[in-house]
Amino acid sequence: MEDVQNRQAEVAMPIDSVGVRNIQLPISVSQREGGPQHSVATVELGVELPAAFKGTHMSRFVEALENWNEDLSYTSVKRLLEDILQRLQARKAHIAFSFPFFLRRPSPVSASSGLQGYACRLTGELTGGEDAGRTGGKPSFLLELNAPVMTVCPCSKAISDEGAHSQRADVRIALRLKGFNWLEEFIEIAGRAASSPTYPLLKREDEKFVTEQAFANPRFVEDVVRNVAEQLAAHPQVTWFRVEVESYESIHAHNAYARIERHCAR
Amino acid sequence: MEDVQNRQAEVAMPIDSVGVRNIQLPISVSQREGGPQHSVATVELGVELPAAFKGTHMSRFVEALENWNEDLSYTSVKRLLEDILQRLQARKAHIAFSFPFFLRRPSPVSASSGLQGYACRLTGELTGGEDAGRTGGKPSFLLELNAPVMTVCPCSKAISDEGAHSQRADVRIALRLKGFNWLEEFIEIAGRAASSPTYPLLKREDEKFVTEQAFANPRFVEDVVRNVAEQLAAHPQVTWFRVEVESYESIHAHNAYARIERHCAR
Amino acid sequence: MEDVQNRQAEVAMPIDSVGVRNIQLPISVSQREGGPQHSVATVELGVELPAAFKGTHMSRFVEALENWNEDLSYTSVKRLLEDILQRLQARKAHIAFSFPFFLRRPSPVSASSGLQGYACRLTGELTGGEDAGRTGGKPSFLLELNAPVMTVCPCSKAISDEGAHSQRADVRIALRLKGFNWLEEFIEIAGRAASSPTYPLLKREDEKFVTEQAFANPRFVEDVVRNVAEQLAAHPQVTWFRVEVESYESIHAHNAYARIERHCAR
Amino acid sequence: MEDVQNRQAEVAMPIDSVGVRNIQLPISVSQREGGPQHSVATVELGVELPAAFKGTHMSRFVEALENWNEDLSYTSVKRLLEDILQRLQARKAHIAFSFPFFLRRPSPVSASSGLQGYACRLTGELTGGEDAGRTGGKPSFLLELNAPVMTVCPCSKAISDEGAHSQRADVRIALRLKGFNWLEEFIEIAGRAASSPTYPLLKREDEKFVTEQAFANPRFVEDVVRNVAEQLAAHPQVTWFRVEVESYESIHAHNAYARIERHCAR
């Protein structure tokens, strides 16, 4: 049977990225305490396609993934990227795994614990062979996570005789790192930056504590985004970050947001 | 060319509903004050298919919609249903229009006004010809709307030295009505039932008022769902309703919900 | 601290269902071959609330889930429902787990295998104590699954000199069953009913086979929905079903759908 | 009442963008033929916030939008950006309008016409006052649109004795332009690049034509992305573009995609 993909391209233009998307599979993810945890990922895999070739061989991405079957870690993703480079005879490969990461969180007073899921994404890119150049065959990674938090409005608190509106907000962190870091660390940074983290399980004494603590720490989205940015800018491993905070304002049907993006000279 | 749809079905089983879905088009919608407003709807159209026929003629649904081109109202939807019955030679037809409905809402103190969009859906069904029987050729309608509101937690308020967690919540109302009613009326019912309605535009004096009013009226999702249900049960036009309240708890990453469904003897 | 939830309701109306929603957690699910598989579920838990009580105790749902920690199976879900009834002192409890179920599917010629994820949902309901009545303390279950398939249009094939438009379609099955059944069985029913099942991994010889097989079996959404319905109606365990097929028509930006719902006397 | 937003920031860090998101409102949009069309937009508005200020005044964004109330056009968006700069006393403002754009499309043989909606987004940015520098007070725009098309697989066609799998695909185009251009032009570019455009309404003779034409023009996502890129690279007004094609493969449950991004020296 003809290998149609190997025909010459009608339009001789290189393609930045071509591949497959929306593949689901069970994975395991390393965590700071205890062994790896089980999760489920939605995966995208792609390569650069030179101008000369009509098409890539999509089934080889799925074969690479089938052959992978490992913990999501720096080493295993590097191996997957190398495998894709070779199977697809490509110069550049990239992968993205989107998955919930689960963290056991004790409540602040009764220490009742529950699991909370945080939406994460790990994107990796590798340039191979002679083209590797400066990167020397080392993949680059982008780590993203979403941490739901609570914000109490400082303006509402200052001007009202009683109360202040509060709401759920999402802290979205994107990171480039010099080396390995636990996801847990950045979830904690997000929680500290807000009026309060969110908790899976709160008994009455915990709810009293969380309410009072949040009201003692009113924060705009502007405050939260700066608090996260300040911690990331000071983090020895972070070389670039983007933080976005989006709060689902309880007094409005629309959302407030703030975003900071920075390169960190190290 | 052969009319493949008119072939005999291989499996002689009637189909409850067959048609098209996810068609977008601009519509206009009647409102209580001022002329009709412009909106955009996502539309589903369908008919019952007898056991004998292999398929329906999907293009006729789009033709009916093309030919319709009217304000969304009881009369115009009745006409569309009748047109579908005839074009598709069907015994039973149904339509569903999902669209945002816009309401100009003044703020409570400064009367600064803004538009707020409420997700709505109108579903209609018509049985035609000799089969009409009890319905006598009159369509039945289901009206659904989503109104975002604010809830302040009564428990958090009662047990905390200061503050109480609040959050955005959605009030979702589904209705069967004896006659015509303005959407505006049910949006107001939802707002009154909660700690506060949400507003598109609040200046400082408004934000103070809304915060204080909401804190003076703490409400669980259970309170809100009952408050809405009580008003709908007492409404002379409502013959059936389902209310669901879902609150995006600010102290948790998960949601609280409550649901009541009732037939109203009239 | 006051138990605000135990206050008397201002509006004395029973609530059909009140609880928590959108909790994510890792689960394991039994499969026909091999041990249980790992997946991730989004969970809803609820109870009926009598007219007299102001609120339910939301944290107890999360405690029940924390205490559960088992394989998703008839027995374990029954235990979770009983635990919720007791913790919440409720008359009626319900749960819903939404999760991807993974099936290893070999390709039809080269037998190259890959994992495919199918969106599933298991809903369970239990009425307890003296109110159990007819149900005798046995939970009722609703099983839902979504199987992506391929449809080739019979009309397009019959009238065109060459080719026929094909597209991806979703077969959505909802079931009430007399006893335990493997999910795998219903995924296969969906695949057989369409022009072809979808596959995670197809090499060239497989792609040729799948294309030719699909073109030899052109099917409208009407055909697919009837083929599934016929198999479910004949299934000894199925007491009720609803099948919906939605095809993402490749010649249109809108979708075609068909739906059949039936009680099966057994 | 205190202006809490004007307090000094605790963390003196400039914020790249802060504002509101997820505001819905009716708009009108210019079209090539006929007067402006009615649509509905979801809007984001934001400004840069200097390091010294604790917060921005979120209500002023909504006021600017309330005061705007115009056709979506180069001139009107420029006016909105200038208004935001002034109301918020900001150095840099940005807006984004996401909306469906409707195009009346005649079918290729019977010329039966129907409306098709295309998801679009217009993003604008303006740097004001003395900081305007090189931009000289002229806003920069990014135009994005999604056009659903049909692809027939060249490999499947070449290797199969009969047929070839086809599917719906999305062509997503992002553009920076030197001047004004009709949206219609880029929708047509997307349609020509694929095996066939999609149509809202096709009678039997049209369906035959579209099927045969599509089968005469089999295209991989790689072909489509290059065909679009070639046309955009040759377009005298385009200074930068990104094209992505994502096809909902009918033989798989996952998608194939390809992406090209280029600066065009003019």
PDB file of C-alpha atoms in Angstrom, chain B residues 5 7-9 11-18 47-56 88-92, chain C residues 222 226 262:
ATOM      1  CA  GLN B   5     -34.821   8.068   3.682  1.00  0.00           C
ATOM      2  CA  ARG B   7     -36.762   3.144   2.200  1.00  0.00           C
ATOM      3  CA  GLN B   8     -38.224   0.732   4.669  1.00  0.00           C
ATOM      4  CA  ALA B   9     -36.458   0.648   8.035  1.00  0.00           C
ATOM      5  CA  VAL B  11     -35.417  -2.398  12.302  1.00  0.00           C
ATOM      6  CA  ALA B  12     -39.099  -1.445  12.398  1.00  0.00           C
ATOM      7  CA  MET B  13     -39.089   0.600  15.582  1.00  0.00           C
ATOM      8  CA  PRO B  14     -40.557   4.091  16.012  1.00  0.00           C
ATOM      9  CA  ILE B  15     -38.022   6.793  16.964  1.00  0.00           C
ATOM     10  CA  ASP B  16     -39.094   9.185  19.740  1.00  0.00           C
ATOM     11  CA  SER B  17     -37.207  12.134  18.317  1.00  0.00           C
ATOM     12  CA  VAL B  18     -34.937  12.643  15.343  1.00  0.00           C
ATOM     13  CA  VAL B  47     -39.909  14.998  14.961  1.00  0.00           C
ATOM     14  CA  GLU B  48     -41.183  11.569  15.848  1.00  0.00           C
ATOM     15  CA  LEU B  49     -40.419   9.004  13.136  1.00  0.00           C
ATOM     16  CA  PRO B  50     -42.822   6.090  12.531  1.00  0.00           C
ATOM     17  CA  ALA B  51     -41.469   2.542  12.522  1.00  0.00           C
ATOM     18  CA  ALA B  52     -41.867   2.146   8.759  1.00  0.00           C
ATOM     19  CA  PHE B  53     -39.500   4.880   7.553  1.00  0.00           C
ATOM     20  CA  LYS B  54     -35.727   4.475   7.371  1.00  0.00           C
ATOM     21  CA  GLY B  55     -34.937   8.144   7.855  1.00  0.00           C
ATOM     22  CA  THR B  56     -36.180  11.696   8.208  1.00  0.00           C
ATOM     23  CA  LEU B  88     -41.761  16.457   7.665  1.00  0.00           C
ATOM     24  CA  GLN B  89     -45.241  14.850   7.499  1.00  0.00           C
ATOM     25  CA  ALA B  90     -44.822  14.031  11.176  1.00  0.00           C
ATOM     26  CA  ARG B  91     -47.227  13.328  14.002  1.00  0.00           C
ATOM     27  CA  LYS B  92     -45.214  15.097  16.652  1.00  0.00           C
TER      28      LYS B  92
ATOM     29  CA  GLU C 222     -31.825   6.621  12.713  1.00  0.00           C
ATOM     30  CA  ARG C 226     -32.591   1.490  16.178  1.00  0.00           C
ATOM     31  CA  ARG C 262     -38.266   2.168  26.175  1.00  0.00           C
TER      32      ARG C 262
END
